[in-house]
Coordinates of C-alpha atoms in Angstrom, one line a residue:
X1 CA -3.3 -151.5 -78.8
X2 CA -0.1 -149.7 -78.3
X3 CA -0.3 -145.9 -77.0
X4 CA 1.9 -144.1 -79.7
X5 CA 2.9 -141.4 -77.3
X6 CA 2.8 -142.1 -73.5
X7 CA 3.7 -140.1 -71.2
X8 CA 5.8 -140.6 -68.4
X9 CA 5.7 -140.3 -64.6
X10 CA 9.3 -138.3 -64.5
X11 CA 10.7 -140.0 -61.3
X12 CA 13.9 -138.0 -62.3
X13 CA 12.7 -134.8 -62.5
X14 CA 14.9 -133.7 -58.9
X15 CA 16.6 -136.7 -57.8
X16 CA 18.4 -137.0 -54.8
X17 CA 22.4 -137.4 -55.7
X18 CA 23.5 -141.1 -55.4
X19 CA 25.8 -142.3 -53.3
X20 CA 27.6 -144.3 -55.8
X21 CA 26.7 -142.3 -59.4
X22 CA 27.1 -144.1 -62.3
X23 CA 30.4 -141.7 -63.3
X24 CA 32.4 -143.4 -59.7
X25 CA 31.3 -147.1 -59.8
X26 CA 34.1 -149.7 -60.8
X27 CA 37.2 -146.8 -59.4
X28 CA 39.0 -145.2 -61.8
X29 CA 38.6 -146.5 -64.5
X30 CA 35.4 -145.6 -65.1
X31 CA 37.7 -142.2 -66.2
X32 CA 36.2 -140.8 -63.3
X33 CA 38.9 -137.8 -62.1
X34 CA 38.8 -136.2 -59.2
X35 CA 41.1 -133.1 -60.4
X36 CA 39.5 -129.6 -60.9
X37 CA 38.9 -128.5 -64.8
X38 CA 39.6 -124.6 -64.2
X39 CA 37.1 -122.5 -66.0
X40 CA 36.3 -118.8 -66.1
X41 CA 34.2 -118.4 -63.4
X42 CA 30.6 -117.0 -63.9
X43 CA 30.5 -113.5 -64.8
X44 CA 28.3 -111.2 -63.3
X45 CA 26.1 -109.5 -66.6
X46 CA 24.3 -107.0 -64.5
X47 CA 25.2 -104.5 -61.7
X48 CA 22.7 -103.9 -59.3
X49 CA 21.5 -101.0 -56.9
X50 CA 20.4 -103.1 -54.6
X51 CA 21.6 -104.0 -51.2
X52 CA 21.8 -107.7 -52.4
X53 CA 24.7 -108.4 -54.7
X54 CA 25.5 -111.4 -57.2
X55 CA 27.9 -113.7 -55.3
X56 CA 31.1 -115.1 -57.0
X57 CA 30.5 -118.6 -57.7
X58 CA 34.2 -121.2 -57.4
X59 CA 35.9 -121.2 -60.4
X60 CA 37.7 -125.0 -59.0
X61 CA 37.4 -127.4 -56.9
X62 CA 34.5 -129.7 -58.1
X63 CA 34.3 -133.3 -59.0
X64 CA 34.9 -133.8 -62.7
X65 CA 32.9 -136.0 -65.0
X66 CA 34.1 -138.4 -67.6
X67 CA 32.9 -137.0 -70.8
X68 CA 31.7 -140.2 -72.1
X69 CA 29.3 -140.3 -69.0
X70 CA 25.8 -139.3 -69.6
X71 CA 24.9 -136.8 -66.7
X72 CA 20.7 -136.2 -65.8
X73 CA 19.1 -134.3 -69.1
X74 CA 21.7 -136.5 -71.3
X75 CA 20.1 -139.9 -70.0
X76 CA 16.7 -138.5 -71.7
X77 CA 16.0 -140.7 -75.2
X78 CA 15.1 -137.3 -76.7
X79 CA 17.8 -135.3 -75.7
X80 CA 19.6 -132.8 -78.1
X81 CA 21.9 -129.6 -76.1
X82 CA 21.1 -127.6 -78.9
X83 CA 17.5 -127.3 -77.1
X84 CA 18.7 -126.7 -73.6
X85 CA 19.9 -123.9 -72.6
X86 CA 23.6 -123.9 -71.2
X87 CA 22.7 -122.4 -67.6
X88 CA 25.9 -121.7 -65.1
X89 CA 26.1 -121.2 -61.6
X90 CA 26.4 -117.8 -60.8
X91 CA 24.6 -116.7 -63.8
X92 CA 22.1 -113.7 -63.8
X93 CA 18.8 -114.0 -65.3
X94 CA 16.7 -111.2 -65.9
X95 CA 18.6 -108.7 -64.5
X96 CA 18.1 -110.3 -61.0
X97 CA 17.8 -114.1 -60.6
X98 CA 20.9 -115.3 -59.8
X99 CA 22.0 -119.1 -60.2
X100 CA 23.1 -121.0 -57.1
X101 CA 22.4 -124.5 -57.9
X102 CA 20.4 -127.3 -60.1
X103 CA 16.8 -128.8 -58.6
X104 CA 16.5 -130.7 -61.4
X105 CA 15.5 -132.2 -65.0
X106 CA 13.5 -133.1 -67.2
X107 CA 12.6 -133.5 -70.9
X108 CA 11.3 -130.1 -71.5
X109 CA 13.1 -128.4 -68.8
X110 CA 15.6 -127.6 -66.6
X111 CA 14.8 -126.3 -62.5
X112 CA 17.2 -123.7 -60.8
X113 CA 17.5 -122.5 -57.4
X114 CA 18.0 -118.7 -57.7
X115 CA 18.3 -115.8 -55.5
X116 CA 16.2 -112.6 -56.3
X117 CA 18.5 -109.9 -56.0
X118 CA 15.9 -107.5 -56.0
X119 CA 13.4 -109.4 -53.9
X120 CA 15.8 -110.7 -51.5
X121 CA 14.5 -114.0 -51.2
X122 CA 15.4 -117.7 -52.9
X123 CA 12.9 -119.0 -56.2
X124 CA 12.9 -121.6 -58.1
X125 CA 13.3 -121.1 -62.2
X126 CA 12.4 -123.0 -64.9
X127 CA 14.4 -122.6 -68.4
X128 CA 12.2 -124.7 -70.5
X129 CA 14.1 -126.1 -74.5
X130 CA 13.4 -123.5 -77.1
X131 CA 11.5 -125.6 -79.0
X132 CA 8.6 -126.1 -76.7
X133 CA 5.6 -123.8 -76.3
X134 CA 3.9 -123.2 -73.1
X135 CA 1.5 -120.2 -74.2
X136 CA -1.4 -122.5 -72.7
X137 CA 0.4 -123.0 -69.1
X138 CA 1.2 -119.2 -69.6
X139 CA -2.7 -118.6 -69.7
X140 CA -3.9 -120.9 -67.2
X141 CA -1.3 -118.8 -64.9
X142 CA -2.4 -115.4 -65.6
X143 CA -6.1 -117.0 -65.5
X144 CA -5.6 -117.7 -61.9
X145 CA -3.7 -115.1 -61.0
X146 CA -6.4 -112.5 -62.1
X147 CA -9.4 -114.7 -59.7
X148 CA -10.3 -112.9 -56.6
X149 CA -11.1 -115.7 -54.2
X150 CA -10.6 -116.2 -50.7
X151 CA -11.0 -119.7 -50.9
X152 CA -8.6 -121.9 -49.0
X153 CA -7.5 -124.0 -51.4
X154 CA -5.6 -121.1 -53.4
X155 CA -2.9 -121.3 -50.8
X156 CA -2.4 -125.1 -51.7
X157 CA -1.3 -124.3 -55.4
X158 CA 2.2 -122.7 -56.0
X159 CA 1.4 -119.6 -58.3
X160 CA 3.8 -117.8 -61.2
X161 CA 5.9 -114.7 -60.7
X162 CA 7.1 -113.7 -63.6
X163 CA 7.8 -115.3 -67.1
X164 CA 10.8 -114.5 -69.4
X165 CA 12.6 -114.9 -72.9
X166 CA 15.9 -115.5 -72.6
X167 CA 18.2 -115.7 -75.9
X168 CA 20.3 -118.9 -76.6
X169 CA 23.9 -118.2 -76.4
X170 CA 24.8 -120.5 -79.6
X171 CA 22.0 -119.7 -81.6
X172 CA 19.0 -116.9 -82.6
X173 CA 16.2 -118.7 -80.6
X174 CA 14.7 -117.9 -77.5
X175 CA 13.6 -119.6 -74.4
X176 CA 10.5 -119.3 -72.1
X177 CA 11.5 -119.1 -68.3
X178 CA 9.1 -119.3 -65.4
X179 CA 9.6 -118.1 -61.9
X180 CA 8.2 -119.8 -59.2
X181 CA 8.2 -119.8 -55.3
X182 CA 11.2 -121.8 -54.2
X183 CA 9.4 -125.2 -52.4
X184 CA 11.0 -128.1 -51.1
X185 CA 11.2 -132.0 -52.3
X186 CA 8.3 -133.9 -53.9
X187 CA 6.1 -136.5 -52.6
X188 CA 8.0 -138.5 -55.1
X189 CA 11.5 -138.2 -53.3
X190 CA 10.0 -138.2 -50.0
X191 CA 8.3 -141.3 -49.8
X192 CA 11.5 -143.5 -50.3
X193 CA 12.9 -141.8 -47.3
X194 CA 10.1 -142.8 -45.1
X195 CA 9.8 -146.1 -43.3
X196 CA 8.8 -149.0 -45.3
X197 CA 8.9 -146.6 -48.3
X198 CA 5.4 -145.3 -47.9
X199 CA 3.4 -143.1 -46.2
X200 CA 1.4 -143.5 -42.9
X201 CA -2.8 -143.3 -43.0
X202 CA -1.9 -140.1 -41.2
X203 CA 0.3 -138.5 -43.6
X204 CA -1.8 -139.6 -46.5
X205 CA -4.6 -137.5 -45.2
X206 CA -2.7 -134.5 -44.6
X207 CA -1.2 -134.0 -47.8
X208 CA -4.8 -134.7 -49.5
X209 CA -6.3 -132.2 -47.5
X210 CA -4.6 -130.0 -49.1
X211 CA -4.5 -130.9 -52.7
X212 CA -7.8 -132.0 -52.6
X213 CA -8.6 -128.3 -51.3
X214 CA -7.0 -126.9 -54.5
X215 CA -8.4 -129.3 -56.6
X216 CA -11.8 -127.5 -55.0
X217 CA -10.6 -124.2 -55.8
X218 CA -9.7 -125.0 -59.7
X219 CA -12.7 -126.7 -60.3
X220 CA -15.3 -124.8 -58.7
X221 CA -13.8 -121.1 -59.0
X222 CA -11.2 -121.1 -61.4
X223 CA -12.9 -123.5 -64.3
X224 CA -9.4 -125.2 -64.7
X225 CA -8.4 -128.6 -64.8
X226 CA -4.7 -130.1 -63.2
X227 CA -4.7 -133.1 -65.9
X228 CA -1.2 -134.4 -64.3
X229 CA -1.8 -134.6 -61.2
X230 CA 1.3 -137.6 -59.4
X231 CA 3.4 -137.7 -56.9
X232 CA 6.4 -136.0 -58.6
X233 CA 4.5 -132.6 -58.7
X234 CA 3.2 -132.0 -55.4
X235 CA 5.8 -130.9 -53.5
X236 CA 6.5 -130.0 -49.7
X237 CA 6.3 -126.0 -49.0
X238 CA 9.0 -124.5 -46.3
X239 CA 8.7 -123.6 -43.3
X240 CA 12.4 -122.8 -42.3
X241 CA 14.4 -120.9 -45.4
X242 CA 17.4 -121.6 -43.8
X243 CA 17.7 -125.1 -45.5
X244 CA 18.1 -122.9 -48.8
X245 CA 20.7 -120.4 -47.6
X246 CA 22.6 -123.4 -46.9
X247 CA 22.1 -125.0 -50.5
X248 CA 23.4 -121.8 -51.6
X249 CA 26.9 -122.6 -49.2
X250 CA 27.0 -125.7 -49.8
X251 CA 27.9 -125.0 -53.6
X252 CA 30.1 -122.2 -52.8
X253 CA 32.1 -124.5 -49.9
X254 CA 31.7 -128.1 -51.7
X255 CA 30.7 -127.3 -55.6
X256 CA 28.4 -130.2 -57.1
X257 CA 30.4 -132.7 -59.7
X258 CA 29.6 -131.3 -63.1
X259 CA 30.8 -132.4 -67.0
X260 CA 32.2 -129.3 -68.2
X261 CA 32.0 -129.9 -72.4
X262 CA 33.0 -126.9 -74.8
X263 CA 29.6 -125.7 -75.4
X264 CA 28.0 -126.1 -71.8
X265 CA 28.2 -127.3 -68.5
X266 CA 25.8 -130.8 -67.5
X267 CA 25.8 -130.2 -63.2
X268 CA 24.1 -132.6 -61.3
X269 CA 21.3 -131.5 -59.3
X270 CA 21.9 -130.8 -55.8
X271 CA 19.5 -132.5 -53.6
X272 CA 17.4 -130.6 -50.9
X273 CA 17.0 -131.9 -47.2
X274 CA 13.1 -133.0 -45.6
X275 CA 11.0 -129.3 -45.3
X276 CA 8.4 -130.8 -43.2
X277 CA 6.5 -127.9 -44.7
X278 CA 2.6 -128.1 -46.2
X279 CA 2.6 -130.1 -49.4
X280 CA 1.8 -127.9 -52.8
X281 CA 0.1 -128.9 -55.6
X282 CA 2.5 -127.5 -58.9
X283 CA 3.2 -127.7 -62.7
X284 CA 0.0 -126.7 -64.4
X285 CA 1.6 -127.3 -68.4
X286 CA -1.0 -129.0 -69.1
X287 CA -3.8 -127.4 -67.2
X288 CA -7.0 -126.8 -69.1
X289 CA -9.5 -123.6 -69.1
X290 CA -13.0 -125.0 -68.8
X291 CA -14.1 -127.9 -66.8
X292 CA -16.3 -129.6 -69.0
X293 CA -16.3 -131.5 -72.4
X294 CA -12.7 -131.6 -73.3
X295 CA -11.2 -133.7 -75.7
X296 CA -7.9 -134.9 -76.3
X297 CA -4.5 -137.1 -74.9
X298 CA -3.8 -136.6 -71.0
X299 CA -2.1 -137.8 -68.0
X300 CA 0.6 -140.1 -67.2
X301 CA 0.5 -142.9 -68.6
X302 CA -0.7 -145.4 -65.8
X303 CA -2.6 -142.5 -64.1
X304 CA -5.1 -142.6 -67.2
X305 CA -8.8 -142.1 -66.6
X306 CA -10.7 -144.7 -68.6
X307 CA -12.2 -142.2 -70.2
X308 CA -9.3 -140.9 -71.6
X309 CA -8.2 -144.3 -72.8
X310 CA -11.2 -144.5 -74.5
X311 CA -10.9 -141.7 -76.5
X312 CA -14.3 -139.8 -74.9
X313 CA -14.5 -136.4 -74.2
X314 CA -13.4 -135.5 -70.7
X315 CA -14.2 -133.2 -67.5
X316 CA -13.0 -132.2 -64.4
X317 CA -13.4 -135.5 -63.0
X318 CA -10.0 -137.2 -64.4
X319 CA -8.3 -135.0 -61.8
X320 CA -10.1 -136.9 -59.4
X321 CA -9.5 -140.4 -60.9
X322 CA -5.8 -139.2 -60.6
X323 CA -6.1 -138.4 -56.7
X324 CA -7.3 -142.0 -56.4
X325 CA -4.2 -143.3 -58.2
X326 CA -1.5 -141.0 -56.1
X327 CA -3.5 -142.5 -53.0
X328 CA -2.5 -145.5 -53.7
X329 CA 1.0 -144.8 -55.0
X330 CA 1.8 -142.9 -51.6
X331 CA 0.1 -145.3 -49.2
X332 CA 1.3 -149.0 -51.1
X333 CA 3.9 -150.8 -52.6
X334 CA 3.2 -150.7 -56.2
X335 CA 1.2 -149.1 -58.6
X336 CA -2.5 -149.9 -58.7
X337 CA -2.1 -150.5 -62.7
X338 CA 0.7 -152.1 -64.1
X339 CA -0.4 -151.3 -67.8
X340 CA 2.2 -153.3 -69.9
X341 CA 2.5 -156.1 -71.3
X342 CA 5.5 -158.2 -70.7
X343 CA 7.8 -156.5 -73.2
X344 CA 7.3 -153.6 -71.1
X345 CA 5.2 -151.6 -73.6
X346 CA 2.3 -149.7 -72.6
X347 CA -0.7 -151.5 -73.6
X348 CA -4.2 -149.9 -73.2
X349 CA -5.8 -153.4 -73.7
X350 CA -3.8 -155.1 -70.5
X351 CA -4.9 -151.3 -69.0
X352 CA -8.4 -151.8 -69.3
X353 CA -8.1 -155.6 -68.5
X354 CA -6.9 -154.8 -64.7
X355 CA -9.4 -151.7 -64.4
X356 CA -12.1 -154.5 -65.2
X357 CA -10.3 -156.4 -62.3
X358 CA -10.4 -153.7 -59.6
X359 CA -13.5 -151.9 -60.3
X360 CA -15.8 -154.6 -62.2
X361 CA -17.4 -154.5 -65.7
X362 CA -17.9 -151.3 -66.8
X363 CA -22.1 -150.1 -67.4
X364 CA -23.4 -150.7 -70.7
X365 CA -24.0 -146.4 -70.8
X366 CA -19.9 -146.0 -70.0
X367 CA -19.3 -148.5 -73.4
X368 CA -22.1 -147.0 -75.2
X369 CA -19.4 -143.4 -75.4
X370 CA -16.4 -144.5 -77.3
X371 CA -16.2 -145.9 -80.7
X372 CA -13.1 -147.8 -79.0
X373 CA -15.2 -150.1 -76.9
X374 CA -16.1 -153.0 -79.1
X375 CA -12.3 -153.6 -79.9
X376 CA -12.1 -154.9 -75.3
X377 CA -16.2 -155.7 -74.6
X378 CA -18.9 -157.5 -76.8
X379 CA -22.1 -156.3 -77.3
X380 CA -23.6 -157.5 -74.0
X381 CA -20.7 -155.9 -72.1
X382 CA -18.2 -159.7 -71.8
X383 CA -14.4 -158.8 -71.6
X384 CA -13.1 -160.0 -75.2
X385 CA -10.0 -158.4 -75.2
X386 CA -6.3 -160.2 -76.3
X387 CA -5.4 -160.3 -72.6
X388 CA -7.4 -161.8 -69.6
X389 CA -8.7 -160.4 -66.9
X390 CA -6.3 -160.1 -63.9
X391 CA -7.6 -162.7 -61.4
X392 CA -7.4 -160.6 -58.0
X393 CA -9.5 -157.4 -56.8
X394 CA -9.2 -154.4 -54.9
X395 CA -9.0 -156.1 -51.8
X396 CA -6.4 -158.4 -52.1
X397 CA -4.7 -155.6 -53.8
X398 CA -4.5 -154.1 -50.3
X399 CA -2.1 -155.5 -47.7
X400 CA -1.8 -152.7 -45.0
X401 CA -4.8 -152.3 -43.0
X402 CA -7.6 -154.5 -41.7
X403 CA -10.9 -155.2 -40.8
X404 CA -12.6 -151.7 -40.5
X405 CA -10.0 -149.0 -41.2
X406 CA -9.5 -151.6 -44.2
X407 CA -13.0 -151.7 -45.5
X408 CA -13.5 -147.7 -45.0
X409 CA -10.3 -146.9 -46.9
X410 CA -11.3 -149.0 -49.8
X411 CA -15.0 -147.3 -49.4
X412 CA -13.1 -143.9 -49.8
X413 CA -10.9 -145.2 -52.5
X414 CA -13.7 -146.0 -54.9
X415 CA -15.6 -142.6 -54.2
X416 CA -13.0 -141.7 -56.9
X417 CA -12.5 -145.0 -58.8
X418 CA -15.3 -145.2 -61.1
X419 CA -16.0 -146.1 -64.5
X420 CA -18.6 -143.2 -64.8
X421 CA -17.1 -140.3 -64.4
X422 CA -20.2 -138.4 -63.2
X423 CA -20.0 -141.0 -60.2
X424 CA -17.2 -139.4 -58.9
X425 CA -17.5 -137.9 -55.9
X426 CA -16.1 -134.1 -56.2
X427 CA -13.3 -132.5 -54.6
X428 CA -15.3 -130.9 -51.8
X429 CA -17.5 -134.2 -51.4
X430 CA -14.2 -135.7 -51.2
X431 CA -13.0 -133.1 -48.0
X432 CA -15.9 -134.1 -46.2
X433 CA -15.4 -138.1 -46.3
X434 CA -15.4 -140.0 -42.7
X435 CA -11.9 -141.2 -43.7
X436 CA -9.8 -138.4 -44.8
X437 CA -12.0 -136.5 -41.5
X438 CA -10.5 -139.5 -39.0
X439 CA -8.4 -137.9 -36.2
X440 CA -8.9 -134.2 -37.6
X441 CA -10.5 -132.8 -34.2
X442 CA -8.9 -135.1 -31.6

């Protein structure tokens, strides 16, 4: 069974700029030029009484793309630039975020380094396509905002400052933007940076401290669920803003290469240094008011709950099924589920058939809640699905620790990997586990 939609894991959503880009590789001829395309330099829309001042942005001196290259939003399947909005550096939105450089991409959005002229501090904005509608993200925001809590795990969730309409230059519609906090890298660009490419038992339990203290706080005070909970949106906080200040020279002394076209500009996003700071949980689009019986298509693709596979309604408790997948995703080598076939299609049937591998059959009860069941299981619960059961288990699956801190990480690990949701432990249960505690009060 083929998911129509799935969703992706956007590994590309901030990447780190290659060494060799796809626009240099094989000289010049690629058409890769080196020479300056002069442009009118961003314009300054608004004058402010205010002590900070829009900067003037270079008009020359960048790195020129071929414009048969496609540059980050263009390499998206879906792609069309009438959605995007053309953002410039240098631009002002709002009447006082000012553009100093590209975060990154992705298929709904764009991400912006700005500095608030009136706040006189650096944030991050997000110009979303004008066809999408975020009026649900927009609620779960004010929803949290208006929650008086002094509950820890509020700190560990990156909150909304404002929201906007901006109007499209080329045409009558408008775009939602959303201001955020400036933060640093995500989990998702730190871990290749790391040795061996993953993290250390240590750092794993750091960084779920945290989210698994927000996770605490939406559940139990707010009523909210993540739903997308991955690697690529938990990001590091900051501790020094200098590193941000000098993203901002860095595109005044060395502009980022850029495709200039007649209608827009396509930069390439500017990569931000380690922050070493305490990791965030972010991006609530497709948060959910209400913790209980919800219904519909959710997660990233190999990050699905079975639940969710299934069709069933669904709680609170995929978000934990999702901390068990990041867990593995930081701490390994692979994914835990591979979830396609060999054509490279996701296929919930191969899905389910390496769940059934790693956690055992699923209780007759679990079955007994989704009309979808007898198309994988026979009525006495016997795997009769089109492709076999993976011949390995958790265990083997795991090839970093041993003896003990082995066996106590996989105890851990399956606290959150069950078939049953209501097995699950919570997100506070979770705090409290003899594994994530190891080394806390030495």
């Amino acid at each position: 069974m083929f998911r129509i939609r799935p969703k992706q894991i956007h590994k590309a959503n901030r990447p780190n700029l290659p060494i060799n880009p796809p626009w240099k590789q094989g000289g010049t001829s690629t058409g890769y030029n080196k020479s300056s395309i002069h442009l009118p330099c961003a314009r300054t829309i608004y004058h402010l009484r205010s002590r900070s001042q829009p900067r003037v942005f270079p008009c020359s001196g960048w790195e020129n793309i071929e414009p048969s290259f496609l540059v980050e939003e263009e390499t998206i399947p879906s792609y069309k630039p009438d959605k995007f909005y053309p953002v410039r550096i240098g631009e002002v939105f709002n009447h006082r975020y000012q553009v100093v450089g590209k975060l990154g991409y992705g298929s709904t959005a764009t991400v912006w380094l700005c500095r608030d002229l009136l706040g006189h501090c650096y944030v991050a904005l997000k110009v979303y396509i004008n066809s999408t509608s975020i009026s649900q993200e927009i609620e779960v925001y004010n929803h949290l905002k208006s929650i008086q809590s002094k509950h820890a795990g509020q700190s560990c969730l990156r909150p909304l400052i404002e929201t906007f309409q901006v109007r499209n230059p080329h045409g009558h519609r408008d775009h939602t933007c959303l201001v955020h906090p400036a933060l640093g890298i995500s989990l998702d660009q730190l871990t290749p940076l790391l040795p061996g490419k993953v993290m250390s038992s240590s750092m794993v339990r750091t960084t779920l401290r945290n989210i698994l203290a927000a996770l605490d706080f939406l559940h139990t005070e707010a009523q909210v669920i993540h739903t997308d909970i991955q690697p690529n949106n938990i990001l590091l906080g900051i501790k020094d803003t200098s590193i941000l200040s000098s993203f901002e020279e860095a595109e005044i002394e060395a502009p980022i290469p850029r495709k200039s076209l007649p209608d827009r500009t396509i930069y390439v996003s500017r990569p931000l240094p380690i922050s070493f700071g305490t990791p965030v949980l972010c991006d609530l689009g497709e948060g959910r008011l209400g913790i209980d019986s919800q219904q519909g298509d959710i997660m990233p693709d190999i990050y699905r709950a079975p639940e969710v596979i299934l069709n069933m309604t669904w709680d609170n408790k995929v978000d934990i099924w999702n901390v068990g997948m990041v867990i593995w995703d930081l701490f390994e080598h692979r994914h835990l589920f591979r979830a396609r076939i060999d054509e490279g299609r996701l296929d919930d049937g191969q899905h389910l058939a390496e769940m059934q591998a790693v956690l055992g059959r699923p209780p007759s009860q679990f079955l007994a809640r989704s009309e979808r069941s007898p198309q994988f299981w026979d009525a006495k619960g016997q795997w009769k699905g089109a492709v076999p059961v993976p011949d390995y288990d958790l265990e083997t699956l795991e090839e970093r620790l041993e003896d003990g801190e082995k066996e106590d990480f996989l105890r851990f690990l399956r606290r959150m990997l069950c078939w049953l949701p209501e097995e699950r432990a919570t997100a506070k249960e979770l705090l409290f586990d003899p594994w994530l505690m190891h080394g806390l009060f030495k």
